[in-house]
Short mmCIF file of C-alpha atoms and ligand atoms in Angstrom, two decimals:
data_model
loop_
_atom_site.label_atom_id
_atom_site.label_comp_id
_atom_site.label_asym_id
_atom_site.label_seq_id
_atom_site.Cartn_x
_atom_site.Cartn_y
_atom_site.Cartn_z
CA MET A 1 -2.64 -5.62 7.13
CA ALA A 2 -0.15 -6.76 4.50
CA ARG A 3 2.90 -4.54 4.15
CA LEU A 4 3.64 -3.15 0.73
CA ASN A 5 7.03 -2.94 -0.95
CA GLU A 6 7.97 0.64 -0.07
CA ASN A 7 10.59 0.73 -2.80
CA PHE A 8 7.73 1.34 -5.22
CA LEU A 9 6.99 4.59 -3.40
CA LYS A 10 10.44 5.87 -4.42
CA LEU A 11 9.54 5.67 -8.10
CA LYS A 12 8.90 8.88 -9.93
CA ALA A 13 5.21 9.68 -10.55
CA GLY A 14 4.62 7.44 -13.53
CA TYR A 15 6.46 5.26 -15.96
CA LEU A 16 7.47 7.66 -18.74
CA PHE A 17 5.22 6.34 -21.50
CA PRO A 18 2.01 6.15 -19.44
CA GLU A 19 2.70 9.73 -18.30
CA ILE A 20 3.00 10.83 -21.93
CA GLY A 21 -0.18 8.87 -22.70
CA ARG A 22 -1.97 10.71 -19.90
CA ARG A 23 -0.98 14.13 -21.24
CA VAL A 24 -1.91 13.18 -24.79
CA SER A 25 -5.30 11.80 -23.69
CA ALA A 26 -6.03 15.05 -21.86
CA PHE A 27 -5.08 17.03 -24.98
CA VAL A 28 -7.23 14.85 -27.25
CA ALA A 29 -10.20 15.11 -24.87
CA ALA A 30 -9.92 18.90 -24.99
CA ASN A 31 -9.22 18.99 -28.76
CA PRO A 32 -11.23 16.13 -30.27
CA ASP A 33 -10.70 17.33 -33.85
CA ALA A 34 -6.90 17.57 -33.66
CA LYS A 35 -5.09 14.99 -35.79
CA VAL A 36 -2.39 13.93 -33.38
CA ILE A 37 0.70 12.20 -34.83
CA ARG A 38 2.50 9.98 -32.33
CA LEU A 39 6.25 9.71 -32.60
CA GLY A 40 6.60 9.04 -28.89
CA ILE A 41 6.80 5.44 -27.75
CA GLY A 42 8.77 3.27 -30.14
CA ASP A 43 5.83 1.15 -31.20
CA VAL A 44 5.79 -0.29 -34.70
CA THR A 45 3.01 0.61 -37.13
CA GLU A 46 3.53 -1.73 -40.08
CA PRO A 47 1.83 -5.15 -40.13
CA LEU A 48 3.60 -8.43 -39.45
CA PRO A 49 5.55 -9.78 -42.45
CA PRO A 50 3.53 -12.23 -44.60
CA ALA A 51 6.04 -15.05 -43.94
CA VAL A 52 5.38 -14.63 -40.20
CA THR A 53 1.59 -14.57 -40.46
CA ALA A 54 1.62 -17.58 -42.82
CA ALA A 55 3.66 -19.55 -40.26
CA MET A 56 1.31 -18.48 -37.49
CA HIS A 57 -1.78 -19.52 -39.50
CA LYS A 58 -0.21 -22.93 -40.08
CA ALA A 59 0.55 -23.24 -36.38
CA VAL A 60 -3.03 -22.31 -35.50
CA ASP A 61 -4.24 -25.15 -37.75
CA GLU A 62 -1.83 -27.54 -36.02
CA MET A 63 -3.27 -26.53 -32.67
CA ALA A 64 -6.75 -27.36 -33.97
CA GLU A 65 -5.89 -31.04 -34.60
CA ARG A 66 -5.51 -33.65 -31.87
CA SER A 67 -2.50 -35.17 -33.66
CA SER A 68 -0.52 -31.92 -33.83
CA PHE A 69 -1.89 -30.08 -30.79
CA ARG A 70 0.72 -28.89 -28.24
CA GLY A 71 0.25 -27.99 -24.60
CA TYR A 72 3.06 -26.64 -22.42
CA GLY A 73 6.23 -26.19 -24.42
CA PRO A 74 9.79 -26.06 -23.12
CA GLU A 75 10.06 -22.96 -20.92
CA GLN A 76 13.32 -21.97 -22.63
CA GLY A 77 11.74 -22.07 -26.09
CA TYR A 78 11.34 -24.72 -28.79
CA ASP A 79 14.52 -26.10 -30.32
CA PHE A 80 13.32 -25.13 -33.81
CA LEU A 81 13.57 -21.46 -32.79
CA ARG A 82 16.61 -21.62 -30.51
CA ASP A 83 18.60 -23.43 -33.24
CA LYS A 84 17.69 -20.80 -35.83
CA ILE A 85 18.67 -17.95 -33.51
CA ALA A 86 21.97 -19.58 -32.61
CA GLN A 87 22.89 -20.23 -36.21
CA HIS A 88 21.61 -17.08 -37.83
CA ASP A 89 22.17 -14.37 -35.24
CA TYR A 90 25.39 -15.70 -33.75
CA GLN A 91 27.31 -18.59 -35.33
CA ARG A 92 26.95 -17.17 -38.86
CA ARG A 93 28.59 -13.99 -37.54
CA GLY A 94 31.41 -15.91 -35.87
CA CYS A 95 29.99 -15.70 -32.32
CA ASN A 96 30.27 -18.70 -30.06
CA VAL A 97 26.68 -18.87 -28.80
CA GLN A 98 24.96 -22.26 -28.51
CA ALA A 99 21.23 -22.93 -28.77
CA ASP A 100 20.98 -24.02 -25.13
CA GLU A 101 22.33 -20.64 -24.03
CA ILE A 102 19.31 -18.92 -25.60
CA PHE A 103 16.18 -18.35 -23.53
CA VAL A 104 13.12 -17.39 -25.57
CA SER A 105 10.83 -14.99 -23.73
CA ASP A 106 7.97 -12.56 -24.05
CA GLY A 107 10.10 -9.43 -24.25
CA SER A 108 13.40 -7.71 -23.61
CA LYS A 109 11.67 -5.23 -21.33
CA CYS A 110 10.57 -8.14 -19.15
CA ASP A 111 13.95 -9.88 -19.31
CA THR A 112 16.00 -6.81 -18.43
CA GLY A 113 13.82 -6.45 -15.34
CA ASN A 114 13.58 -10.15 -14.49
CA ILE A 115 17.33 -10.73 -14.72
CA LEU A 116 17.69 -8.95 -11.38
CA ASP A 117 16.27 -12.09 -9.70
CA VAL A 118 19.63 -13.83 -10.07
CA PHE A 119 21.74 -11.01 -8.60
CA ASP A 120 22.29 -10.16 -4.96
CA LEU A 121 20.99 -6.82 -3.71
CA SER A 122 24.49 -5.79 -2.71
CA ASN A 123 25.61 -5.45 -6.34
CA THR A 124 26.52 -1.95 -7.47
CA VAL A 125 24.97 -0.86 -10.75
CA ALA A 126 25.91 1.59 -13.51
CA VAL A 127 23.52 2.87 -16.17
CA GLN A 128 23.95 5.16 -19.13
CA ASP A 129 22.22 8.50 -18.66
CA PRO A 130 19.86 9.05 -20.51
CA VAL A 131 18.68 5.48 -20.14
CA TYR A 132 15.79 3.17 -21.00
CA PRO A 133 13.79 3.70 -17.78
CA VAL A 134 13.14 0.00 -17.16
CA TYR A 135 16.74 -0.65 -16.03
CA VAL A 136 16.49 2.03 -13.37
CA ASP A 137 12.93 1.44 -12.22
CA THR A 138 13.41 -2.31 -11.78
CA ASN A 139 16.46 -1.68 -9.60
CA VAL A 140 14.42 0.78 -7.54
CA MET A 141 11.61 -1.78 -7.18
CA VAL A 142 13.90 -4.48 -5.81
CA GLY A 143 15.40 -2.06 -3.31
CA ARG A 144 18.86 -1.51 -4.71
CA THR A 145 18.61 2.29 -4.50
CA GLY A 146 17.84 5.11 -2.14
CA ALA A 147 15.51 7.99 -2.94
CA ALA A 148 15.64 10.07 -6.11
CA ASP A 149 17.11 13.57 -6.00
CA ALA A 150 15.52 16.65 -7.60
CA GLN A 151 16.86 15.62 -11.02
CA GLY A 152 15.48 12.12 -10.65
CA ARG A 153 18.82 10.39 -9.97
CA TYR A 154 18.54 7.58 -7.44
CA ALA A 155 21.04 7.30 -4.63
CA GLY A 156 23.19 4.22 -5.00
CA LEU A 157 23.16 4.04 -8.80
CA THR A 158 26.13 5.15 -10.87
CA TYR A 159 25.03 7.30 -13.81
CA LEU A 160 27.25 7.51 -16.89
CA PRO A 161 26.35 10.75 -18.71
CA CYS A 162 25.94 10.48 -22.49
CA THR A 163 25.71 13.91 -24.09
CA ALA A 164 26.70 15.59 -27.33
CA GLU A 165 29.92 16.65 -25.56
CA ASN A 166 31.13 13.04 -25.27
CA ASN A 167 29.47 11.97 -28.51
CA PHE A 168 26.98 9.94 -26.42
CA THR A 169 29.78 7.53 -25.52
CA PRO A 170 30.09 7.38 -21.73
CA ALA A 171 33.36 7.27 -19.86
CA LEU A 172 34.10 4.16 -17.79
CA PRO A 173 32.80 4.38 -14.21
CA GLU A 174 35.17 6.17 -11.84
CA GLN A 175 34.46 3.62 -9.14
CA ARG A 176 34.21 -0.09 -9.75
CA VAL A 177 30.66 -1.42 -10.33
CA ASP A 178 29.33 -4.97 -10.43
CA LEU A 179 26.65 -4.63 -13.10
CA ILE A 180 26.70 -2.34 -16.13
CA TYR A 181 23.70 -1.86 -18.41
CA LEU A 182 24.70 -1.00 -21.96
CA CYS A 183 22.16 -0.46 -24.74
CA TYR A 184 23.39 -0.40 -28.36
CA PRO A 185 22.09 0.82 -30.73
CA ASN A 186 21.08 3.12 -27.94
CA ASN A 187 17.62 3.88 -26.79
CA PRO A 188 17.05 6.85 -26.55
CA THR A 189 20.02 8.59 -28.21
CA GLY A 190 20.33 6.38 -31.30
CA ALA A 191 24.12 6.22 -30.75
CA VAL A 192 26.06 3.08 -31.64
CA ALA A 193 29.21 1.59 -30.12
CA SER A 194 32.24 0.79 -32.24
CA ARG A 195 34.12 -2.48 -31.84
CA GLU A 196 36.85 -0.59 -29.94
CA THR A 197 34.33 0.93 -27.54
CA LEU A 198 32.75 -2.43 -26.82
CA GLN A 199 36.17 -4.04 -26.39
CA THR A 200 36.99 -1.35 -23.83
CA TRP A 201 33.85 -2.27 -21.88
CA VAL A 202 34.53 -5.99 -22.07
CA ASN A 203 38.12 -5.40 -20.90
CA TYR A 204 36.82 -3.25 -18.05
CA ALA A 205 34.38 -5.97 -17.04
CA ARG A 206 37.07 -8.66 -17.15
CA GLU A 207 39.55 -6.58 -15.17
CA ASN A 208 36.99 -5.57 -12.55
CA ASN A 209 34.96 -8.78 -12.29
CA SER A 210 31.95 -6.84 -13.54
CA LEU A 211 29.09 -8.10 -15.63
CA ILE A 212 27.59 -6.34 -18.66
CA LEU A 213 23.84 -6.49 -19.30
CA PHE A 214 23.81 -5.75 -23.03
CA ASP A 215 20.51 -4.70 -24.57
CA ALA A 216 20.71 -5.19 -28.34
CA ALA A 217 16.99 -4.91 -29.08
CA TYR A 218 17.71 -2.53 -31.97
CA GLU A 219 20.63 -4.37 -33.61
CA ALA A 220 18.67 -4.96 -36.84
CA PHE A 221 18.74 -1.20 -37.49
CA ILE A 222 22.55 -1.03 -37.74
CA GLN A 223 23.47 0.09 -41.25
CA ASP A 224 27.22 0.50 -40.75
CA GLU A 225 28.81 -2.91 -41.30
CA SER A 226 31.76 -2.07 -39.01
CA ILE A 227 29.47 -1.80 -35.95
CA PRO A 228 29.09 -5.04 -33.96
CA ARG A 229 25.55 -6.36 -33.68
CA SER A 230 26.23 -8.45 -30.63
CA ILE A 231 28.44 -8.11 -27.58
CA PHE A 232 29.52 -11.67 -28.33
CA GLU A 233 31.39 -10.41 -31.40
CA ILE A 234 33.85 -9.00 -28.87
CA ASP A 235 36.75 -11.12 -27.57
CA GLY A 236 36.24 -12.25 -24.01
CA ALA A 237 32.55 -11.25 -23.80
CA ARG A 238 31.28 -14.76 -23.06
CA GLU A 239 32.72 -14.60 -19.56
CA VAL A 240 31.28 -11.17 -18.73
CA ALA A 241 28.05 -10.48 -20.62
CA ILE A 242 24.38 -11.31 -20.96
CA GLU A 243 22.61 -10.15 -24.13
CA PHE A 244 18.96 -9.23 -24.67
CA ARG A 245 17.39 -9.35 -28.15
CA SER A 246 13.89 -8.89 -29.46
CA PHE A 247 11.64 -9.52 -32.47
CA SER A 248 9.57 -6.46 -31.52
CA LYS A 249 11.09 -3.82 -33.69
CA ASN A 250 12.62 -5.65 -36.68
CA ALA A 251 9.68 -8.03 -37.22
CA GLY A 252 6.80 -6.01 -35.78
CA PHE A 253 6.26 -8.15 -32.67
CA THR A 254 5.53 -5.38 -30.15
CA GLY A 255 2.00 -6.71 -29.74
CA THR A 256 2.84 -10.32 -30.57
CA ARG A 257 5.61 -10.66 -27.96
CA CYS A 258 8.75 -12.67 -28.59
CA ALA A 259 12.32 -12.00 -27.57
CA PHE A 260 15.33 -13.87 -26.22
CA THR A 261 18.17 -13.59 -23.77
CA VAL A 262 21.59 -15.17 -24.11
CA VAL A 263 23.26 -16.36 -20.92
CA PRO A 264 26.59 -17.98 -21.81
CA LYS A 265 27.57 -21.04 -19.83
CA ASP A 266 31.00 -19.49 -19.20
CA LEU A 267 29.49 -16.63 -17.24
CA GLN A 268 30.06 -16.85 -13.50
CA ALA A 269 29.23 -14.83 -10.41
CA GLN A 270 30.24 -15.10 -6.76
CA THR A 271 28.57 -16.28 -3.58
CA ALA A 272 29.03 -14.32 -0.34
CA SER A 273 31.77 -16.75 0.63
CA GLY A 274 33.67 -16.02 -2.58
CA GLU A 275 32.84 -19.24 -4.42
CA THR A 276 32.23 -18.79 -8.17
CA LYS A 277 29.16 -20.38 -9.72
CA PRO A 278 27.72 -20.28 -13.25
CA LEU A 279 24.70 -18.03 -13.77
CA HIS A 280 23.17 -20.13 -16.55
CA PRO A 281 21.55 -22.69 -14.18
CA LEU A 282 20.16 -19.88 -12.01
CA TRP A 283 18.55 -18.11 -14.94
CA ASN A 284 17.27 -21.45 -16.22
CA ARG A 285 15.75 -22.13 -12.82
CA ARG A 286 14.20 -18.67 -12.65
CA HIS A 287 12.78 -19.02 -16.16
CA CYS A 288 11.27 -22.46 -15.45
CA THR A 289 9.79 -21.39 -12.12
CA LYS A 290 8.24 -18.10 -13.17
CA PHE A 291 7.58 -18.50 -16.90
CA ASN A 292 5.75 -21.06 -19.01
CA GLY A 293 7.22 -20.22 -22.35
CA VAL A 294 6.14 -18.19 -25.38
CA PRO A 295 3.11 -19.66 -27.19
CA TYR A 296 3.88 -22.22 -29.90
CA ILE A 297 2.06 -20.15 -32.53
CA ILE A 298 4.19 -17.11 -31.76
CA GLN A 299 7.43 -19.07 -31.79
CA ARG A 300 6.54 -20.49 -35.22
CA GLY A 301 6.02 -16.90 -36.35
CA ALA A 302 9.42 -15.90 -34.95
CA GLU A 303 11.04 -18.89 -36.65
CA ALA A 304 9.68 -17.65 -39.99
CA VAL A 305 11.70 -14.44 -39.55
CA TYR A 306 14.74 -16.59 -40.42
CA SER A 307 13.27 -18.02 -43.65
CA THR A 308 14.43 -16.54 -46.96
CA GLU A 309 11.13 -14.65 -47.35
CA GLY A 310 11.16 -13.63 -43.68
CA GLN A 311 14.64 -12.19 -44.01
CA GLN A 312 13.64 -10.25 -47.11
CA GLN A 313 10.44 -8.96 -45.51
CA THR A 314 11.95 -7.97 -42.16
CA GLY A 315 14.81 -6.34 -44.07
CA ASP A 316 12.19 -4.32 -45.96
CA LEU A 317 10.52 -3.30 -42.70
CA VAL A 318 13.80 -2.09 -41.24
CA LYS A 319 14.57 -0.24 -44.49
CA PHE A 320 11.17 1.45 -44.38
CA TYR A 321 11.63 2.70 -40.81
CA MET A 322 15.19 3.81 -41.54
CA GLU A 323 13.92 5.83 -44.52
CA ASN A 324 11.51 7.48 -42.07
CA ALA A 325 14.48 8.20 -39.80
CA ALA A 326 16.37 9.77 -42.72
CA LEU A 327 13.35 11.97 -43.55
CA LEU A 328 13.11 13.11 -39.95
CA ARG A 329 16.84 13.81 -39.76
CA ALA A 330 16.84 15.83 -42.99
CA GLY A 331 13.63 17.72 -42.17
CA LEU A 332 14.71 18.65 -38.67
CA THR A 333 18.17 19.68 -39.81
CA ALA A 334 16.58 21.92 -42.45
CA ALA A 335 14.47 23.47 -39.67
CA GLY A 336 17.71 24.40 -37.87
CA ILE A 337 17.56 21.68 -35.22
CA GLU A 338 20.67 19.86 -34.07
CA VAL A 339 20.00 16.19 -34.69
CA PHE A 340 21.70 12.98 -33.50
CA GLY A 341 20.98 9.28 -33.97
CA GLY A 342 18.66 7.96 -36.65
CA GLU A 343 21.47 6.55 -38.81
CA ASN A 344 21.87 3.13 -37.19
CA ALA A 345 18.83 3.25 -34.94
CA PRO A 346 15.14 4.07 -35.31
CA TYR A 347 15.36 6.98 -32.85
CA ILE A 348 16.18 10.61 -33.59
CA TRP A 349 17.66 12.47 -30.64
CA LEU A 350 17.55 16.22 -30.98
CA LYS A 351 18.54 19.32 -29.08
CA THR A 352 15.42 21.23 -28.12
CA PRO A 353 15.23 24.49 -30.07
CA GLY A 354 15.97 27.69 -28.18
CA GLY A 355 17.25 25.76 -25.18
CA ALA A 356 13.71 24.81 -24.06
CA THR A 357 13.37 22.18 -21.36
CA SER A 358 12.41 18.77 -22.67
CA TRP A 359 8.88 18.89 -21.20
CA ASP A 360 8.31 22.49 -22.41
CA PHE A 361 9.18 21.37 -25.93
CA PHE A 362 6.89 18.35 -25.49
CA ASP A 363 3.99 20.64 -24.57
CA ARG A 364 4.76 23.07 -27.40
CA LEU A 365 4.90 20.28 -29.99
CA LEU A 366 1.67 18.75 -28.67
CA ASN A 367 -0.29 21.99 -28.33
CA ASP A 368 0.93 23.84 -31.41
CA ALA A 369 1.76 21.05 -33.88
CA HIS A 370 -0.30 18.16 -32.48
CA LEU A 371 2.81 16.00 -32.45
CA VAL A 372 3.89 13.62 -29.72
CA GLY A 373 7.52 12.87 -28.96
CA THR A 374 9.37 11.84 -25.83
CA PRO A 375 11.04 14.39 -23.54
CA GLY A 376 14.73 13.61 -23.10
CA SER A 377 14.63 14.34 -19.39
CA GLY A 378 12.20 11.44 -19.00
CA PHE A 379 15.15 9.17 -19.76
CA GLY A 380 17.41 10.75 -17.17
CA ALA A 381 18.95 13.98 -15.98
CA SER A 382 21.47 14.08 -18.83
CA GLY A 383 18.57 13.96 -21.28
CA GLU A 384 17.37 17.40 -20.20
CA GLY A 385 17.35 19.76 -23.18
CA TYR A 386 16.99 16.85 -25.60
CA PHE A 387 13.97 15.22 -27.20
CA ARG A 388 13.37 11.86 -28.89
CA LEU A 389 11.35 11.21 -32.03
CA SER A 390 10.61 7.68 -33.12
CA ALA A 391 10.83 6.64 -36.76
CA PHE A 392 8.12 4.02 -36.25
CA ASN A 393 5.16 5.41 -38.14
CA SER A 394 3.58 5.52 -41.58
CA ARG A 395 5.38 7.46 -44.31
CA ALA A 396 2.49 9.91 -44.61
CA ASN A 397 2.59 10.67 -40.88
CA VAL A 398 6.36 11.13 -40.85
CA GLU A 399 6.19 13.50 -43.82
CA GLU A 400 3.40 15.47 -42.21
CA ALA A 401 5.25 15.56 -38.89
CA VAL A 402 8.28 17.06 -40.61
CA GLU A 403 6.12 19.72 -42.29
CA ARG A 404 4.44 20.60 -39.00
CA ILE A 405 7.77 20.98 -37.19
CA GLN A 406 9.13 23.14 -40.00
CA ARG A 407 6.02 25.36 -39.86
CA LEU A 408 6.25 25.57 -36.06
CA LEU A 409 9.87 26.68 -36.07
CA LYS A 410 9.68 29.10 -39.01
C1 LIG B 1 10.56 3.01 -26.29
O1 LIG B 1 9.79 3.80 -26.83
O2 LIG B 1 11.56 3.37 -25.66
C2 LIG B 1 10.27 1.56 -26.44
O3 LIG B 1 9.07 1.35 -27.09
C3 LIG B 1 10.23 0.93 -25.17
C4 LIG B 1 10.10 -0.54 -25.26
O4 LIG B 1 10.43 -1.15 -26.27
O5 LIG B 1 9.69 -1.08 -24.26
#
């Protein structure tokens, strides 16, 4: 009989969001008339911008004609999209990122997991705690960790607590690590990192020969102009960082799927014998071997994000969700809840009222207010006693959610 990968057996019962889905489905089955409002998973609700759908329609028509039909595209993405990303997201902001350092993909979730293919199992890893569960679970799956303890912390990983006490800004690891996952604007806490904070991390990585895996999937939600949108705005980052970006949240692509990863050509890692080699060719090789590229139609849609209309329309989408975030912040604060995040990120991170555990508050909100959020402890031990609400929803639902919470806590 084939042997299974026993690392999977170390994983906690379910990936956080399916587990929430399971509880919500059970509630809905038992309460079919309840109008449940979902502010759990950060899934967008507003339709794709018209500039994007127009570009996709045009691309569909091209695919219908022999003369303009396209089969396999370049695995790394079409030049028309890579050039736009390089110019708009990086060079325009003074970052030295070239088009051939950009790898277009089907999602940052996938890329943050897949990137582990190019790293040896012996690497030590640090994650922020609470953390986007994908970073942890993918390391468990490849066998880089031991078992989880009672709080869900896996042996072998270094956890960097982010709590209200340290303003959700973790201290540097006490012991040297090889790989550091940083997510800014942060999922789940909504915290952002100042230029000084990011420079501290880049300096740490340079001094310790570490590598930063920087997840910037929520950069479009930054409102404060002083906050860097890319790790490559930081001096020296090209030699120590990989960046992940996505069209999911700013342009509504959660179901459409398009993202990209930047692997600078200056970035090197070591062989067992101590030789340094660039990572770019390894990631390129991995991408070409295991991925056939994002569909042409989707990439044309992503390209349209950079048009004048696309910029206006995605800007409006971000503004809409950030207004939702402001409503949630104000409404929760008025209800006496301590609230964080939601100012430069689409996530509100709150202290559970009355010191309830995260899952107890989840159940209370679901059963008594028919609202779904995400328990902080699902993101890590340091998330216990916190709760996340997503600003991705219709205005009417957000307003009603605020009213229900206020009624619940009266
Ligand atoms: C979340 O709710 O944390 C996000 O939707 C996760 C994701 O983007 O994969």
